[in-house]
């Protein structure tokens, strides 16, 4: 049997795990400095929790877990007779795989509301599953990295996210543009253009602006029955870029003015804070998801054409569906899989990030091998990642292994070395070698490790 | 709708994540010092990879993932007509959830054999799923923590595992007994007792010895048709505890002598190494799993009645089923969920392990709140986990929140403090408070953090 893994899933080799951990730990460190705490939720959720939360398309993309045992005994006979797969699922699958981290987070908050202190600031880095057609850069099993602050309407969180985004991408050595807008401003524009009842159509079209340009956007609006006057008004309003001018343009729209006030407040929190990345107020940022109600965010790479690598915003009723209404929160989600691809493309993973041993011991005969094994403990107790080739076989074979694993140093041990207690340390990159006591070797390896 | 999670699954709150991370990172640090590298495999595996690897009972406990789309279109008509759930699974579910980390590891090694350098030392800490009936301490979704060295018959790995076990449990502040035996010794005993053809029955019975005692074991052997003479021989042989005596008792059994030789070799590698935990050679250690062929290990807690908290051993043909025969390896698996329960029971999690903010800022009015937000950056840039209550609401409410989150320090900021640039730092445990500049506050918090 030739083994394989399901399409759209991946194995991660040590170097890939190390690179992924580098991204995760960079982000986690910054989250924790800002007071966010980790939670984890089960991979399997009840389908009653997941179904209906992601639209009809999302329901189709949920992975469902077959009930164990004689599942057909309780299968819906009508659906079975009609060979109705969709109709049958409910009676043979109670559980499904997590589709995102947002719905499980909302469920978690409601279930644990009495143990949690609000505002509750949590982060969560876990895999999710979607039965999308796999393609380059799109997987059926992939990680999401979410951070949310729930239980307060304070705009300090929006400002903190800008700082977090700024620090994370700076730490990862990437240049990005941080876009901020506010749903209330979009509502204000729709109000001013007298298209409030077609607000969703307008934002869906505007969402495409960056990709397709105004001509195409206007063509879409026209097809959806927007009048020429309202299209003109929409065009004029979205071409206002400064907050001051927009404030004039939206004067009289209460919700629009409130949106502008919120964005101003976020900027005032950031006043005096030295951002290293570009922050831009952009009225044409719309974000697809319906549940956003306040500030919205997006981050774009300035160095690749990777599209959006982060999205988020404020929502006012995420937990309502689980019986806890009127709980405002705000969150962002890092596109960690895309960030990985960008770091690979730009070759920005630090070299030191390779998970590897620091030194390999090579022994020439059985008694040297036994002595070498005992030297390992001395090295490891000094936090040096040391390893020994498992048999005192031909030197050539052992040196080839050392080459293959790209170990930076080897120590050569034979009977003479044992006698003299001076071992040969070889730098595998430069080819330099020294005859040293074990203590001197430890010193040398430790100072090499610190560089 | 009242939300719930599937039986046998768990949410982890921040404190639980922190405690679990403490265990995982303690183990990972030691693994890496010994040159083991992390891999990760997908949660979903093809059922063709998993089925038949865990016995009939295991197949029943596999979670199967329903094919997406119109899965009934390709369902086996005969199985459907007969309402044969077992027979139908194959045609409606291609994938399943990982049942353990051993089979995915074997699959990984075979699939990546050309990229890997052998001996390959890997560790893997990931969740697995089993449709067992949930009960106290037994979950349907739980973590395993495995470490394996594959591609060499060298016994240095057996010796390394003893050192790893010793270091991990010492670091976790737990007292344990490490048991070692060798499958070849069990074979030698069966040979000497002339019950080689009933070797499996013998080891299954002996495996129960510690729980049920000799009388019950002998009753089992009798029921399984062992002759009185062979039962006497088995009893006599298993009562030999020293390696020297056993060597005499097994003289003439080639496999038995080899087993003793291997255990002696492991002890000679450990000679001069100061073990902090108890290591015991125990011929009655059998380990259930059939694939072990050499040394076997088990660890028992000396402080609780939790049973085995680690198991492992050498196998000679784990990868054969995937088309890569004759590849020897040796591995151990830490029972991390049980270790968690023991650390809770004995109250051995370090206090400092609580994921929490170091200091909470409390502001009395809008302008102090804005100033406090800006102070956060100064604190966080010094790696202090600082947070601000999101609104300048009543002091009582903010102090109650500080109490609830068990934050060790708060900083109080009002208009007077802003004016004088001297802020009140309060130690929440002792109640002491000081009026200090921001710089002095940072110094004080940093030295508190180092304690």
PDB file of C-alpha atoms in Angstrom, chain A residues 1 3-6 9-14 17 32-35 37-46 48-49 60 62-66 68-72 80 83-85 88-89 95 107-108 110-112 115 117-119 121 129 131 140-141 152-154 156-157 159-160 163 268-269 271 273 322 355-357 369-370 373-374 376-377 380 383-388 390-391 401 404-405, chain B residues 1 3-6 9-14 17 32-35 37-46 48-49 60 62-66 68-72 80 83-85 88-89 95 107-108 110-112 115 117-119 121 129 131 140-141 152-154 156-157 159-160 163 268-269 271 273 322 355-357 369-370 373-374 376-377 380 383-388 390-391 401 404-405:
ATOM      1  CA  UNK A   1       0.000   0.000   0.000  1.00  0.00           C
ATOM      2  CA  UNK A   3       0.438   5.898   1.745  1.00  0.00           C
ATOM      3  CA  UNK A   4      -1.076   9.313   1.068  1.00  0.00           C
ATOM      4  CA  UNK A   5      -2.869  12.097   2.924  1.00  0.00           C
ATOM      5  CA  UNK A   6      -6.218  13.694   2.037  1.00  0.00           C
ATOM      6  CA  UNK A   9      -4.090  18.641   4.033  1.00  0.00           C
ATOM      7  CA  UNK A  10      -0.376  18.862   4.795  1.00  0.00           C
ATOM      8  CA  UNK A  11       2.368  17.211   6.775  1.00  0.00           C
ATOM      9  CA  UNK A  12       4.788  19.636   8.388  1.00  0.00           C
ATOM     10  CA  UNK A  13       8.452  18.636   8.515  1.00  0.00           C
ATOM     11  CA  UNK A  14      10.690  19.962  11.318  1.00  0.00           C
ATOM     12  CA  UNK A  17       7.097  23.425  12.070  1.00  0.00           C
ATOM     13  CA  UNK A  32       0.219  38.595  25.676  1.00  0.00           C
ATOM     14  CA  UNK A  33       2.054  41.864  26.190  1.00  0.00           C
ATOM     15  CA  UNK A  34      -1.275  43.550  25.369  1.00  0.00           C
ATOM     16  CA  UNK A  35      -3.064  41.441  27.970  1.00  0.00           C
ATOM     17  CA  UNK A  37      -4.998  35.364  26.995  1.00  0.00           C
ATOM     18  CA  UNK A  38      -5.111  32.069  25.111  1.00  0.00           C
ATOM     19  CA  UNK A  39      -8.126  29.791  24.931  1.00  0.00           C
ATOM     20  CA  UNK A  40      -8.633  26.556  23.012  1.00  0.00           C
ATOM     21  CA  UNK A  41     -11.869  24.984  21.836  1.00  0.00           C
ATOM     22  CA  UNK A  42     -12.509  21.428  20.608  1.00  0.00           C
ATOM     23  CA  UNK A  43     -11.885  20.466  16.990  1.00  0.00           C
ATOM     24  CA  UNK A  44     -15.317  18.820  16.960  1.00  0.00           C
ATOM     25  CA  UNK A  45     -18.317  21.057  17.617  1.00  0.00           C
ATOM     26  CA  UNK A  46     -21.959  20.077  17.617  1.00  0.00           C
ATOM     27  CA  UNK A  48     -26.207  22.591  15.829  1.00  0.00           C
ATOM     28  CA  UNK A  49     -23.565  25.153  16.866  1.00  0.00           C
ATOM     29  CA  UNK A  60     -21.996  22.898   2.348  1.00  0.00           C
ATOM     30  CA  UNK A  62     -18.650  22.030   6.750  1.00  0.00           C
ATOM     31  CA  UNK A  63     -16.975  18.683   7.369  1.00  0.00           C
ATOM     32  CA  UNK A  64     -19.472  16.446   9.171  1.00  0.00           C
ATOM     33  CA  UNK A  65     -18.427  13.572  11.444  1.00  0.00           C
ATOM     34  CA  UNK A  66     -20.427  10.369  11.072  1.00  0.00           C
ATOM     35  CA  UNK A  68     -20.425   6.057  15.641  1.00  0.00           C
ATOM     36  CA  UNK A  69     -21.986   2.630  15.854  1.00  0.00           C
ATOM     37  CA  UNK A  70     -25.067   1.631  13.878  1.00  0.00           C
ATOM     38  CA  UNK A  71     -25.765   5.131  12.545  1.00  0.00           C
ATOM     39  CA  UNK A  72     -28.272   3.870   9.960  1.00  0.00           C
ATOM     40  CA  UNK A  80     -32.853   7.574   2.990  1.00  0.00           C
ATOM     41  CA  UNK A  83     -31.491   9.333  -1.465  1.00  0.00           C
ATOM     42  CA  UNK A  84     -31.468  12.908  -0.163  1.00  0.00           C
ATOM     43  CA  UNK A  85     -27.894  13.388   1.118  1.00  0.00           C
ATOM     44  CA  UNK A  88     -29.985  12.659   5.721  1.00  0.00           C
ATOM     45  CA  UNK A  89     -27.000  14.438   7.312  1.00  0.00           C
ATOM     46  CA  UNK A  95     -20.822  16.688  15.031  1.00  0.00           C
ATOM     47  CA  UNK A 107     -20.155  29.800  21.956  1.00  0.00           C
ATOM     48  CA  UNK A 108     -17.292  29.703  24.458  1.00  0.00           C
ATOM     49  CA  UNK A 110     -21.755  32.298  26.310  1.00  0.00           C
ATOM     50  CA  UNK A 111     -21.014  28.924  27.930  1.00  0.00           C
ATOM     51  CA  UNK A 112     -18.327  30.342  30.236  1.00  0.00           C
ATOM     52  CA  UNK A 115     -16.342  32.262  34.901  1.00  0.00           C
ATOM     53  CA  UNK A 117     -14.267  38.633  33.584  1.00  0.00           C
ATOM     54  CA  UNK A 118     -15.474  41.155  31.046  1.00  0.00           C
ATOM     55  CA  UNK A 119     -13.952  42.780  29.086  1.00  0.00           C
ATOM     56  CA  UNK A 121      -9.405  39.618  25.870  1.00  0.00           C
ATOM     57  CA  UNK A 129     -11.536  22.912   8.196  1.00  0.00           C
ATOM     58  CA  UNK A 131     -14.308  21.486   2.152  1.00  0.00           C
ATOM     59  CA  UNK A 140      -8.962  22.124   3.567  1.00  0.00           C
ATOM     60  CA  UNK A 141      -7.137  22.120   6.915  1.00  0.00           C
ATOM     61  CA  UNK A 152     -16.816  46.692  26.121  1.00  0.00           C
ATOM     62  CA  UNK A 153     -17.544  49.400  23.549  1.00  0.00           C
ATOM     63  CA  UNK A 154     -14.309  51.233  24.355  1.00  0.00           C
ATOM     64  CA  UNK A 156      -9.016  51.670  23.059  1.00  0.00           C
ATOM     65  CA  UNK A 157      -9.214  48.156  21.617  1.00  0.00           C
ATOM     66  CA  UNK A 159      -6.277  51.519  18.806  1.00  0.00           C
ATOM     67  CA  UNK A 160      -4.555  48.537  20.432  1.00  0.00           C
ATOM     68  CA  UNK A 163      -0.464  48.914  17.562  1.00  0.00           C
ATOM     69  CA  UNK A 268      -6.397  60.340  19.029  1.00  0.00           C
ATOM     70  CA  UNK A 269      -5.452  57.247  21.048  1.00  0.00           C
ATOM     71  CA  UNK A 271      -1.503  60.281  18.625  1.00  0.00           C
ATOM     72  CA  UNK A 273       2.602  56.639  19.171  1.00  0.00           C
ATOM     73  CA  UNK A 322     -26.407  31.722  21.566  1.00  0.00           C
ATOM     74  CA  UNK A 355      15.143  23.495  14.429  1.00  0.00           C
ATOM     75  CA  UNK A 356      18.408  21.624  14.606  1.00  0.00           C
ATOM     76  CA  UNK A 357      21.062  20.190  16.824  1.00  0.00           C
ATOM     77  CA  UNK A 369      31.226   5.686  21.365  1.00  0.00           C
ATOM     78  CA  UNK A 370      30.374   4.835  24.963  1.00  0.00           C
ATOM     79  CA  UNK A 373      27.423   9.053  24.833  1.00  0.00           C
ATOM     80  CA  UNK A 374      28.442  10.143  28.317  1.00  0.00           C
ATOM     81  CA  UNK A 376      26.328  14.189  25.630  1.00  0.00           C
ATOM     82  CA  UNK A 377      24.972  14.698  29.141  1.00  0.00           C
ATOM     83  CA  UNK A 380      22.993  18.964  27.164  1.00  0.00           C
ATOM     84  CA  UNK A 383      21.582  23.716  27.168  1.00  0.00           C
ATOM     85  CA  UNK A 384      23.548  22.686  24.093  1.00  0.00           C
ATOM     86  CA  UNK A 385      21.498  20.557  21.688  1.00  0.00           C
ATOM     87  CA  UNK A 386      23.921  17.699  21.253  1.00  0.00           C
ATOM     88  CA  UNK A 387      23.541  14.408  19.456  1.00  0.00           C
ATOM     89  CA  UNK A 388      25.664  11.345  18.743  1.00  0.00           C
ATOM     90  CA  UNK A 390      24.182   6.026  16.818  1.00  0.00           C
ATOM     91  CA  UNK A 391      27.014   3.684  15.812  1.00  0.00           C
ATOM     92  CA  UNK A 401      25.060  12.479   7.893  1.00  0.00           C
ATOM     93  CA  UNK A 404      22.861  16.201   5.480  1.00  0.00           C
ATOM     94  CA  UNK A 405      21.442  17.496   8.745  1.00  0.00           C
TER      95      UNK A 405
ATOM     96  CA  UNK B   1     -30.503  28.061  21.728  1.00  0.00           C
ATOM     97  CA  UNK B   3     -24.890  26.134  23.391  1.00  0.00           C
ATOM     98  CA  UNK B   4     -23.013  22.962  24.274  1.00  0.00           C
ATOM     99  CA  UNK B   5     -19.986  20.974  23.115  1.00  0.00           C
ATOM    100  CA  UNK B   6     -19.856  17.276  22.187  1.00  0.00           C
ATOM    101  CA  UNK B   9     -14.536  17.196  24.367  1.00  0.00           C
ATOM    102  CA  UNK B  10     -13.326  20.186  26.368  1.00  0.00           C
ATOM    103  CA  UNK B  11     -12.885  23.923  26.171  1.00  0.00           C
ATOM    104  CA  UNK B  12      -9.661  25.183  27.709  1.00  0.00           C
ATOM    105  CA  UNK B  13      -9.798  28.493  29.570  1.00  0.00           C
ATOM    106  CA  UNK B  14      -6.665  30.690  29.781  1.00  0.00           C
ATOM    107  CA  UNK B  17      -4.105  26.543  28.430  1.00  0.00           C
ATOM    108  CA  UNK B  32      15.013  19.374  21.711  1.00  0.00           C
ATOM    109  CA  UNK B  33      18.066  19.294  23.924  1.00  0.00           C
ATOM    110  CA  UNK B  34      18.316  15.588  23.015  1.00  0.00           C
ATOM    111  CA  UNK B  35      18.144  16.427  19.305  1.00  0.00           C
ATOM    112  CA  UNK B  37      12.668  17.652  16.135  1.00  0.00           C
ATOM    113  CA  UNK B  38       8.960  18.465  15.865  1.00  0.00           C
ATOM    114  CA  UNK B  39       6.677  17.290  13.093  1.00  0.00           C
ATOM    115  CA  UNK B  40       2.944  17.749  12.638  1.00  0.00           C
ATOM    116  CA  UNK B  41       0.521  15.614  10.650  1.00  0.00           C
ATOM    117  CA  UNK B  42      -3.029  16.423   9.530  1.00  0.00           C
ATOM    118  CA  UNK B  43      -5.991  15.850  11.835  1.00  0.00           C
ATOM    119  CA  UNK B  44      -7.762  14.120   8.955  1.00  0.00           C
ATOM    120  CA  UNK B  45      -6.098  11.000   7.548  1.00  0.00           C
ATOM    121  CA  UNK B  46      -7.381   8.753   4.790  1.00  0.00           C
ATOM    122  CA  UNK B  48      -7.262   3.539   4.248  1.00  0.00           C
ATOM    123  CA  UNK B  49      -4.275   4.666   6.371  1.00  0.00           C
ATOM    124  CA  UNK B  60     -15.088   0.872  15.711  1.00  0.00           C
ATOM    125  CA  UNK B  62     -12.405   5.671  14.683  1.00  0.00           C
ATOM    126  CA  UNK B  63     -14.274   8.893  13.956  1.00  0.00           C
ATOM    127  CA  UNK B  64     -15.163   8.916  10.271  1.00  0.00           C
ATOM    128  CA  UNK B  65     -15.704  12.110   8.281  1.00  0.00           C
ATOM    129  CA  UNK B  66     -18.658  12.087   5.895  1.00  0.00           C
ATOM    130  CA  UNK B  68     -18.954  16.194   1.156  1.00  0.00           C
ATOM    131  CA  UNK B  69     -21.621  16.881  -1.434  1.00  0.00           C
ATOM    132  CA  UNK B  70     -24.096  14.232  -2.568  1.00  0.00           C
ATOM    133  CA  UNK B  71     -22.439  11.369  -0.692  1.00  0.00           C
ATOM    134  CA  UNK B  72     -25.427   9.049  -1.173  1.00  0.00           C
ATOM    135  CA  UNK B  80     -27.802   0.808   1.909  1.00  0.00           C
ATOM    136  CA  UNK B  83     -29.149  -0.937   6.367  1.00  0.00           C
ATOM    137  CA  UNK B  84     -25.623  -2.213   7.036  1.00  0.00           C
ATOM    138  CA  UNK B  85     -23.901   0.769   8.728  1.00  0.00           C
ATOM    139  CA  UNK B  88     -21.788   1.497   4.125  1.00  0.00           C
ATOM    140  CA  UNK B  89     -18.994   3.510   5.770  1.00  0.00           C
ATOM    141  CA  UNK B  95     -11.410  10.251   5.765  1.00  0.00           C
ATOM    142  CA  UNK B 107       2.988   6.978   7.253  1.00  0.00           C
ATOM    143  CA  UNK B 108       4.960  10.242   7.458  1.00  0.00           C
ATOM    144  CA  UNK B 110       7.430   6.359   4.488  1.00  0.00           C
ATOM    145  CA  UNK B 111       6.058   9.314   2.505  1.00  0.00           C
ATOM    146  CA  UNK B 112       9.006  11.581   3.362  1.00  0.00           C
ATOM    147  CA  UNK B 115      13.730  14.060   2.462  1.00  0.00           C
ATOM    148  CA  UNK B 117      17.982  11.820   7.324  1.00  0.00           C
ATOM    149  CA  UNK B 118      18.065   8.546   9.224  1.00  0.00           C
ATOM    150  CA  UNK B 119      18.244   8.050  12.140  1.00  0.00           C
ATOM    151  CA  UNK B 121      14.460  11.708  15.796  1.00  0.00           C
ATOM    152  CA  UNK B 129      -9.758  11.185  18.716  1.00  0.00           C
ATOM    153  CA  UNK B 131     -15.124   7.262  20.195  1.00  0.00           C
ATOM    154  CA  UNK B 140     -12.949  11.567  23.006  1.00  0.00           C
ATOM    155  CA  UNK B 141     -10.524  14.343  22.035  1.00  0.00           C
ATOM    156  CA  UNK B 152      18.847   2.647  13.836  1.00  0.00           C
ATOM    157  CA  UNK B 153      19.130  -0.365  16.136  1.00  0.00           C
ATOM    158  CA  UNK B 154      21.497   1.462  18.487  1.00  0.00           C
ATOM    159  CA  UNK B 156      21.783   4.666  22.908  1.00  0.00           C
ATOM    160  CA  UNK B 157      18.186   5.710  22.227  1.00  0.00           C
ATOM    161  CA  UNK B 159      19.350   5.007  27.321  1.00  0.00           C
ATOM    162  CA  UNK B 160      18.392   8.505  26.145  1.00  0.00           C
ATOM    163  CA  UNK B 163      17.448  10.174  30.773  1.00  0.00           C
ATOM    164  CA  UNK B 268      26.082   0.509  30.810  1.00  0.00           C
ATOM    165  CA  UNK B 269      25.202   3.650  28.830  1.00  0.00           C
ATOM    166  CA  UNK B 271      26.511   4.053  34.194  1.00  0.00           C
ATOM    167  CA  UNK B 273      24.737   9.216  34.972  1.00  0.00           C
ATOM    168  CA  UNK B 322       3.246   1.151   4.281  1.00  0.00           C
ATOM    169  CA  UNK B 355      -1.349  33.530  32.124  1.00  0.00           C
ATOM    170  CA  UNK B 356      -2.143  37.012  33.350  1.00  0.00           C
ATOM    171  CA  UNK B 357      -1.401  40.674  33.020  1.00  0.00           C
ATOM    172  CA  UNK B 369      -7.861  57.581  30.538  1.00  0.00           C
ATOM    173  CA  UNK B 370      -6.311  58.901  27.321  1.00  0.00           C
ATOM    174  CA  UNK B 373      -3.653  54.479  27.299  1.00  0.00           C
ATOM    175  CA  UNK B 374      -0.439  56.132  26.178  1.00  0.00           C
ATOM    176  CA  UNK B 376       0.547  51.375  28.239  1.00  0.00           C
ATOM    177  CA  UNK B 377       2.999  51.571  25.341  1.00  0.00           C
ATOM    178  CA  UNK B 380       4.610  47.090  27.134  1.00  0.00           C
ATOM    179  CA  UNK B 383       7.957  43.602  28.224  1.00  0.00           C
ATOM    180  CA  UNK B 384       5.508  44.309  31.015  1.00  0.00           C
ATOM    181  CA  UNK B 385       2.062  42.850  30.335  1.00  0.00           C
ATOM    182  CA  UNK B 386      -0.001  45.947  30.973  1.00  0.00           C
ATOM    183  CA  UNK B 387      -3.677  46.585  30.486  1.00  0.00           C
ATOM    184  CA  UNK B 388      -6.121  49.443  31.019  1.00  0.00           C
ATOM    185  CA  UNK B 390     -11.568  50.219  29.053  1.00  0.00           C
ATOM    186  CA  UNK B 391     -13.546  53.116  30.515  1.00  0.00           C
ATOM    187  CA  UNK B 401     -12.351  43.859  38.043  1.00  0.00           C
ATOM    188  CA  UNK B 404     -11.436  39.287  39.742  1.00  0.00           C
ATOM    189  CA  UNK B 405      -8.565  38.935  37.303  1.00  0.00           C
TER     190      UNK B 405
END
